[in-house]
Short mmCIF file of C-alpha atoms in Angstrom, two decimals:
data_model
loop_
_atom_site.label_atom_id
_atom_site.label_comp_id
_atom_site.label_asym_id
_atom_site.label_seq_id
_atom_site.Cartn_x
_atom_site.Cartn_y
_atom_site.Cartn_z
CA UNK A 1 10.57 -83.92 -14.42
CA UNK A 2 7.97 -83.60 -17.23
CA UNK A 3 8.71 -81.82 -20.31
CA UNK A 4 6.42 -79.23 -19.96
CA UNK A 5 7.61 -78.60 -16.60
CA UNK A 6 11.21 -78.73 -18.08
CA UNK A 7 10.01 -75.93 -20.41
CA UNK A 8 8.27 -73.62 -17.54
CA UNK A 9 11.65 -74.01 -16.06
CA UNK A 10 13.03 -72.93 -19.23
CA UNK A 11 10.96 -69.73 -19.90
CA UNK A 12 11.79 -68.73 -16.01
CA UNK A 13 15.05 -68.61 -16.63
CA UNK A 14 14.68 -66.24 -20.13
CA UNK A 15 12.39 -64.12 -17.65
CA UNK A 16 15.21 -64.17 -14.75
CA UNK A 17 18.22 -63.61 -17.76
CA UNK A 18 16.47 -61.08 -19.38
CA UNK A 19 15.44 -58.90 -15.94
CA UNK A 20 19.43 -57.78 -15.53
CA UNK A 21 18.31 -55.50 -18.41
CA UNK A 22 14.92 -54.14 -17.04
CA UNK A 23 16.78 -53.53 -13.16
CA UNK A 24 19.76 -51.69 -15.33
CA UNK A 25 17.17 -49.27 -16.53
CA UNK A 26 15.67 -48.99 -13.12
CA UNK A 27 18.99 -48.12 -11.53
CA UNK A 28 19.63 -45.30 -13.99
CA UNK A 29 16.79 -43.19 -12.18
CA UNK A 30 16.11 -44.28 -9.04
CA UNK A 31 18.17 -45.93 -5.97
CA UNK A 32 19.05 -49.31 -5.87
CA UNK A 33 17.63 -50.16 -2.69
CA UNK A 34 14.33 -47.99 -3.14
CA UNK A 35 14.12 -49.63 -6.26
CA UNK A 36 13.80 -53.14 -4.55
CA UNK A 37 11.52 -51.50 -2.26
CA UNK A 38 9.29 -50.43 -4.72
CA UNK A 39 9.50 -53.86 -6.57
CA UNK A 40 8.39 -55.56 -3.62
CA UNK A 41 5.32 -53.28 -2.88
CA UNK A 42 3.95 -54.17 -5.98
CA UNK A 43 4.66 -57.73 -5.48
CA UNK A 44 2.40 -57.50 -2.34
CA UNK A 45 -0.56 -55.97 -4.62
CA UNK A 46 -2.12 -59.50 -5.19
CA UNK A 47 -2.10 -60.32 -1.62
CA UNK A 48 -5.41 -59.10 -1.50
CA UNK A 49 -6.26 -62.00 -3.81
CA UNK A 50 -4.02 -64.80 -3.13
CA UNK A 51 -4.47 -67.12 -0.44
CA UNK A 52 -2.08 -67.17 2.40
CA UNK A 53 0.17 -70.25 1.87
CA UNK A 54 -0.95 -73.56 3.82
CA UNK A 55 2.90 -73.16 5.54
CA UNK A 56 3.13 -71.48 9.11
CA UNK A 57 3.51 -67.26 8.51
CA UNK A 58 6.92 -67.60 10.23
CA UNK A 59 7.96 -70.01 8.15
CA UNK A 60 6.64 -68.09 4.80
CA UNK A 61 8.21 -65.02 6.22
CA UNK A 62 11.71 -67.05 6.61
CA UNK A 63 11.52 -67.98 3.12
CA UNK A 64 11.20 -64.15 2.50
CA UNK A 65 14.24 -63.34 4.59
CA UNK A 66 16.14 -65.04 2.62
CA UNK A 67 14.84 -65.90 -1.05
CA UNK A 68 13.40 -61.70 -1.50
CA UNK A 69 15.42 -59.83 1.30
CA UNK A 70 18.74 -61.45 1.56
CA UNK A 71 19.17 -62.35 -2.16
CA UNK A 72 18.03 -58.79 -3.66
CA UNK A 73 19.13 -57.05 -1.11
CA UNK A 74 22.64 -58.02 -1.18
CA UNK A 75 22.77 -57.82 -5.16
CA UNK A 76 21.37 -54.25 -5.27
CA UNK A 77 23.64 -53.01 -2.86
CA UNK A 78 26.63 -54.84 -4.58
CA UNK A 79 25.52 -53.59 -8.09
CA UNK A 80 25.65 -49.81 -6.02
CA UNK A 81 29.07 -50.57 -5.22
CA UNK A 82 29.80 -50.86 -9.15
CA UNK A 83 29.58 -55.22 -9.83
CA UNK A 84 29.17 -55.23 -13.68
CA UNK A 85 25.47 -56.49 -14.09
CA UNK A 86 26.61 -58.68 -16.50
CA UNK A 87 29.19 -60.51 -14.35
CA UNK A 88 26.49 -60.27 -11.04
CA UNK A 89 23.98 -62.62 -13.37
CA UNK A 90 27.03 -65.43 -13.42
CA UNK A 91 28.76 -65.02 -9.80
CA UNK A 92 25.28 -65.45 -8.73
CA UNK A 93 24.56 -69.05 -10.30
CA UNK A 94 26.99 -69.79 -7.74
CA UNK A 95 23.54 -70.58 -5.74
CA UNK A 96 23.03 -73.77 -7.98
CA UNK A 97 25.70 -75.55 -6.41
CA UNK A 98 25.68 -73.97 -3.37
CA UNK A 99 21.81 -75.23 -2.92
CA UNK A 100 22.77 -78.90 -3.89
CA UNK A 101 25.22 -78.48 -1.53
CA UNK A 102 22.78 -77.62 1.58
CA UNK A 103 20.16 -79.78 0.40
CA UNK A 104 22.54 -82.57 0.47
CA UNK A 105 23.30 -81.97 4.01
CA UNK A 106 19.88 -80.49 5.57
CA UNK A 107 17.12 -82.54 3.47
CA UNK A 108 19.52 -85.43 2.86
CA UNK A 109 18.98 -85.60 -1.44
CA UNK A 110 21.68 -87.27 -2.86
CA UNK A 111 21.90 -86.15 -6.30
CA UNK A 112 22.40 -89.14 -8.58
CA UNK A 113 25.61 -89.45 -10.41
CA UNK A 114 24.19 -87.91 -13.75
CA UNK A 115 22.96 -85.12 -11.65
CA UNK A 116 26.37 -84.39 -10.53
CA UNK A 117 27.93 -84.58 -13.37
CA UNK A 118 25.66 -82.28 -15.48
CA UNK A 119 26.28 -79.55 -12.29
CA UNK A 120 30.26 -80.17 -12.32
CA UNK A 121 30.03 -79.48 -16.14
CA UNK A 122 27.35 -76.33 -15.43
CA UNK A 123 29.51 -74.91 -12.87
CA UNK A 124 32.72 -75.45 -15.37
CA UNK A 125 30.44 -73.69 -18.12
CA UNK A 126 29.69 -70.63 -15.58
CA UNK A 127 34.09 -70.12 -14.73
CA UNK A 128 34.28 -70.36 -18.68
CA UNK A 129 32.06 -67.44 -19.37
CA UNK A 130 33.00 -65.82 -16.10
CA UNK A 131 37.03 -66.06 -16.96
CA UNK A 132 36.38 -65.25 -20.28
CA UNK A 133 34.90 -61.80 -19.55
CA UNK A 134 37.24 -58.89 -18.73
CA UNK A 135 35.74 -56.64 -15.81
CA UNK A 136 37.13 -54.83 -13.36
CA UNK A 137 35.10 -56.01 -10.20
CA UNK A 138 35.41 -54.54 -6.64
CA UNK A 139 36.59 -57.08 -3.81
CA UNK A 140 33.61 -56.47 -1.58
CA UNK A 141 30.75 -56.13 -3.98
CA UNK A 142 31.72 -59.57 -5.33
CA UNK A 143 31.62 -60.42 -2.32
CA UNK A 144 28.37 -59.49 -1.64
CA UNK A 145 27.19 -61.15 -4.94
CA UNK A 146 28.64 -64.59 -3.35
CA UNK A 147 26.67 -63.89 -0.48
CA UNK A 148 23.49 -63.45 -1.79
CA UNK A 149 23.99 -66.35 -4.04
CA UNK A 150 24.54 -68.12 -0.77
CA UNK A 151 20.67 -66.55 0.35
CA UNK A 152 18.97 -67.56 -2.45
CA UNK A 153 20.41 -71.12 -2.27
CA UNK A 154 19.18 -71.25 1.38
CA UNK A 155 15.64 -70.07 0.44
CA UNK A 156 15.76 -72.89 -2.26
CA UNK A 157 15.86 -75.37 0.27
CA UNK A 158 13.35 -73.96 2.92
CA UNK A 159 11.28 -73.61 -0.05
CA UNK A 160 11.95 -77.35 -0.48
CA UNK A 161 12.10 -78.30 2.71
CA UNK A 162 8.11 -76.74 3.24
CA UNK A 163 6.90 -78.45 0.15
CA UNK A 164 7.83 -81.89 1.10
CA UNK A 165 6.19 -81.65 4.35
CA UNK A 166 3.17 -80.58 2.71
CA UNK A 167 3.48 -83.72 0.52
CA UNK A 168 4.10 -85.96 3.82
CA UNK A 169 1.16 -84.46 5.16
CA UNK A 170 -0.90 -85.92 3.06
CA UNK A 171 -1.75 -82.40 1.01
CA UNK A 172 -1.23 -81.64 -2.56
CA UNK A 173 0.23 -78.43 -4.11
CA UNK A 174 -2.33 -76.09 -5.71
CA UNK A 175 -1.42 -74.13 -9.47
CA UNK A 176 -1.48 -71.23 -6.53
CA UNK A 177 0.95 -72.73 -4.00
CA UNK A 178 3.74 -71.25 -5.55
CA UNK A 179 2.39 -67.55 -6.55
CA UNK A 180 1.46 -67.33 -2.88
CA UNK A 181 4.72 -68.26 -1.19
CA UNK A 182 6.18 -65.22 -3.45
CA UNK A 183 3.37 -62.56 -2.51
CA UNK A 184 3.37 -63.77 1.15
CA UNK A 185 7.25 -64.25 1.60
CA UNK A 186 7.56 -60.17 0.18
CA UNK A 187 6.10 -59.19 3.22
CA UNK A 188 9.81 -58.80 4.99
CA UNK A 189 11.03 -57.02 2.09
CA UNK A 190 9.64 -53.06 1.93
CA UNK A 191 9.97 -51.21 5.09
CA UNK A 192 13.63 -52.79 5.39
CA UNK A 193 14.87 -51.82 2.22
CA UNK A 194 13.01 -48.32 2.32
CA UNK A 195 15.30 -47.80 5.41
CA UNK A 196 18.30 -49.06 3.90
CA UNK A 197 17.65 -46.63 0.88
CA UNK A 198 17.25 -43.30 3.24
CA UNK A 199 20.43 -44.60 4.82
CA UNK A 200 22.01 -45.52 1.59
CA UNK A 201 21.11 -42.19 -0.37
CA UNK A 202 19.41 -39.43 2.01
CA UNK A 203 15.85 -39.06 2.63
CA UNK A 204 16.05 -36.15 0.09
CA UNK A 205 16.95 -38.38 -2.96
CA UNK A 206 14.42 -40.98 -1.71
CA UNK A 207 11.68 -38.35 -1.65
CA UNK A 208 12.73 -37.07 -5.36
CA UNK A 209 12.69 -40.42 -6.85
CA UNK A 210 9.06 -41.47 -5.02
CA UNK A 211 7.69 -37.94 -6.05
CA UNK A 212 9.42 -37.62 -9.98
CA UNK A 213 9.13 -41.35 -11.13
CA UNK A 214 10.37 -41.34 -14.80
CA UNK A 215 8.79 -44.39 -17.43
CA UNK A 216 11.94 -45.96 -17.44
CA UNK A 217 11.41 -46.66 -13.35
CA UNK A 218 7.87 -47.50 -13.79
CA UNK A 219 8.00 -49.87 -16.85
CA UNK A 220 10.96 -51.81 -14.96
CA UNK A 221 9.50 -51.68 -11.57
CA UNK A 222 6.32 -53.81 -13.49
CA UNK A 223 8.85 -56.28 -15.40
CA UNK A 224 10.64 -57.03 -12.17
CA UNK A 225 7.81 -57.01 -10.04
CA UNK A 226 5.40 -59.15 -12.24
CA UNK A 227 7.19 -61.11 -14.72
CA UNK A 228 10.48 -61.87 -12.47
CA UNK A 229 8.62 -62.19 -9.17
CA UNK A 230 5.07 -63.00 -9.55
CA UNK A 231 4.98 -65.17 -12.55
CA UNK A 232 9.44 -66.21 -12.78
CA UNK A 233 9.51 -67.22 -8.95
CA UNK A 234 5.62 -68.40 -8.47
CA UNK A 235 6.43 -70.81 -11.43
CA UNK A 236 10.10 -71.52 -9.73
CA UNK A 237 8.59 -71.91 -6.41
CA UNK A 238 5.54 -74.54 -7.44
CA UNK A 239 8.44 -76.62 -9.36
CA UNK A 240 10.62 -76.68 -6.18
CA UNK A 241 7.91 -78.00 -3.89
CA UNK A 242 7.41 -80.98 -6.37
CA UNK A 243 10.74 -82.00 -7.60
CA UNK A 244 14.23 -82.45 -5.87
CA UNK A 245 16.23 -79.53 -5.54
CA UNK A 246 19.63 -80.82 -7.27
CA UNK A 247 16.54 -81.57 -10.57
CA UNK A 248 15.05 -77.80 -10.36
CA UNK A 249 18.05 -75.44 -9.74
CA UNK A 250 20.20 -76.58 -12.03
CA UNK A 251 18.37 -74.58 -14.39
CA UNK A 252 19.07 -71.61 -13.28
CA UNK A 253 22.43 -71.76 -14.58
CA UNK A 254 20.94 -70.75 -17.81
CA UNK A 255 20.27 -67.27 -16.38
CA UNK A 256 23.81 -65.62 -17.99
CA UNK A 257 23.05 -67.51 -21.33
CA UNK A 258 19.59 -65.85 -21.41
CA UNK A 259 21.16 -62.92 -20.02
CA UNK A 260 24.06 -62.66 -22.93
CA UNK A 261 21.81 -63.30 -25.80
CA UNK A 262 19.39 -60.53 -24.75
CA UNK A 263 22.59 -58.16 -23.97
CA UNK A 264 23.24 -59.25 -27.96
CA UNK A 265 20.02 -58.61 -29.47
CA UNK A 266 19.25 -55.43 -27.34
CA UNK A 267 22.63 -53.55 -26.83
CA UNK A 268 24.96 -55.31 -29.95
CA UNK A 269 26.89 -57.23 -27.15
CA UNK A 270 28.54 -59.86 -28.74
CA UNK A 271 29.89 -63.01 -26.90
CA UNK A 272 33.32 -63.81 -27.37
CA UNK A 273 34.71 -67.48 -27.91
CA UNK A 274 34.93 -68.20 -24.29
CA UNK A 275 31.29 -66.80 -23.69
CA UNK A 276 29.75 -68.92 -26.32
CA UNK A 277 31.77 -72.15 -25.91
CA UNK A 278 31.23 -71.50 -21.80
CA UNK A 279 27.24 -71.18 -22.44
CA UNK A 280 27.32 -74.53 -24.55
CA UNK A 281 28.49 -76.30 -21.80
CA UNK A 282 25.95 -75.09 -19.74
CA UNK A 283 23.37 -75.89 -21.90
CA UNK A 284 24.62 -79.40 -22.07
CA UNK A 285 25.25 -79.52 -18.02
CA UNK A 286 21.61 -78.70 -17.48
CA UNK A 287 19.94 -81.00 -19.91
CA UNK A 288 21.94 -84.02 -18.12
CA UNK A 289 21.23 -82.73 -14.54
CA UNK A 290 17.28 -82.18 -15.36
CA UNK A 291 17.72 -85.93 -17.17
CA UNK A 292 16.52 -84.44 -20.63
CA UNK A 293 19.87 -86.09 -22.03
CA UNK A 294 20.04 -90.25 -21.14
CA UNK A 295 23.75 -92.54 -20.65
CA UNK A 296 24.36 -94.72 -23.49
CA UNK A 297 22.38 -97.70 -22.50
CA UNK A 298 21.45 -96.94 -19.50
CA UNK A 299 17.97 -96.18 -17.68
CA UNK A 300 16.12 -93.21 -18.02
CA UNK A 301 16.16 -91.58 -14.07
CA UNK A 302 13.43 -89.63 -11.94
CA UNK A 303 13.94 -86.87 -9.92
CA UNK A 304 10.68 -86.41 -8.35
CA UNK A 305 9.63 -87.68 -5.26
#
C-alpha cells in the first residue's frame, strides 16, 4: 500500500479512536439506540448527492446489515448494558483478526508470513492493554461487543469481496466509490434502531430526547455522523476495495491507542505501564502487517492486487 494511503488509513483510525469520546457525550442525553438512529439519518443526508454504488442495492444494503446495523447496533446496546467505553474500543479490534480470518476462508487471501506476524503481535498488543486495564465488565455486554466485532469483520469482507469484482469486471473505483457504499449501506440502519429505541426506553423518552435535543447531542450526532461515517468509513471503504483485507484492517488496531491518548489529553487519563508498553506493540504489529517495516534482507512485499 502507498504511503499516502498508509497515512489516510492512519488519520481514520485517530477519527474512529477519538469518536468513543464524541458517542460518550451523546449517551449522556439521549438513548443509545436513538442516538444511532439519529447518526444514521444524517448519514443518509448526502444521498441526495452521491451516486448509488455500481454494486447491486441488495448487496449495498447487506453491507449495511452488517458493517452500520449489526456493528453499531450491538455496541450501543452493549455500552447500555454498562461495557466501559474504553474497554468496548479494544474488545472490538477483535474484528481485525476475526476479518483475516473470514477472508482467508471466503475470498481465499492468504496473508503472507509478515502479515501474520505483525497481526499475532497486534492482537498480543490489544490482550496487553486489555489485561492491563481494571474494569468491571458485564458477561453479556462483552458479549455483545465480541459480536459486533464479529459484524464488522463480516462487512469488511463483503466490502472486499464487492470491490474485487468490480476490479474483475473490468471497472475502476471512483474517489466516490467508497463515500457511497457508506451513505447507501445506512439505508437499513434508522427505522430499525428507532424501533429498538421505543422498545429499549419508551416512546415517551424517545419523544423527549427528539423534541429537547441538548448541544452536547447535536455536536456529537455531527462528529459521528460526518467525520466517523462519511469521511472515517468512505476513506476505510475506498482502501478496502483496492487492497487485501489482512493489508487494510490491521490498522484498525490502532483505534484504542488513538482512543487512550485522546482519553489523556481530554479527561487526564493516564496509561499505565501495561497500556503504553501494550500500544507499542501495536504500533509495531501494524507497521509490519501494512509492510511499512521490511525483514532484514529480505524483499520489500505488496499487498495489493
Amino acid at each position: 500500500m502507498p504511503l499516502r494511503h498508509s497515512l489516510l488509513a492512519v488519520l481514520v483510525m485517530v477519527i474512529w479512536g477519538t469518536n468513543f469520546l464524541a458517542i460518550d457525550v451523546g449517551v449522556d442525553d439521549m438513548p443509545p439506540a436513538l442516538f444511532v438512529a439519529i447518526r444514521f439519518v444524517v448519514v443518509l443526508v448526502p444521498a441526495i448527492l452521491v451516486p448509488r454504488p455500481v454494486a447491486p442495492l441488495k448487496d449495498v444494503l447487506l453491507v449495511g446489515m452488517f458493517l452500520s446495523l449489526g456493528q453499531f447496533g450491538l455496541m450501543y446496546t452493549a455500552l447500555w448494558l454498562d461495557m466501559p467505553p474504553g474497554l468496548a474500543s479494544l474488545v472490538l479490534q477483535a474484528q481485525v483478526v476475526l476479518t483475516v480470518l473470514f477472508a482467508s476462508v471466503t475470498l481465499r487471501e492468504r496473508p503472507t508470513p509478515p502479515q501474520l506476524v505483525g497481526v499475532l503481535l497486534g492482537a498480543a498488543g490489544l490482550v496487553i492493554v486489555g489485561v492491563g486495564r481494571s474494569a468491571a465488565t458485564p458477561g453479556f455486554a462483552f458479549l455483545l461487543t465480541l459480536a459486533a466485532a464479529a459484524s464488522w469483520a463480516t462487512g469488511n469482507v463483503i466490502v472486499r469481496r464487492l470491490g474485487a469484482a468490480t476490479q474483475l469486471a473490468g471497472e475502476r473505483s471512483s474517489p466516490l466509490a467508497g463515500l457511497s457504499m457508506t451513505v447507501w449501506s445506512g439505508l437499513v440502519v434508522p427505522v430499525p434502531m428507532f424501533a429498538l429505541a421505543v422498545a429499549l426506553d419508551g416512546p415517551t423518552a424517545v419523544a423527549h430526547s427528539l423534541t429537547h435535543p441538548t448541544w452536547a447531542v447535536v455536536l456529537s450526532t455531527l462528529y459521528t455522523a460526518w467525520l466517523a461515517s462519511l469521511v472515517g468509513y468512505g476513506i476505510w471503504n475506498t482502501l478496502l476495495a483496492r487492497y487485501r483485507a489482512s493489508a487494510v484492517v490491521p490498522f484498525t488496531m490502532l483505534v484504542p491507542v488513538a482512543g487512550m491518548t485522546a482519553a489523556w489529553l481530554v479527561l487526564d487519563e493516564v496509561p499505565n505501564a501495561a497500556e503504553a508498553g501494550g500500544g507499542l506493540l501495536l504500533l509495531l504489529g501494524v507497521a509490519i502487517t501494512a509492510g511499512l517495516l521490511r525483514w532484514p534482507g529480505g524483499p520489500r512485499y505488496s499487498a495489493s492486487t
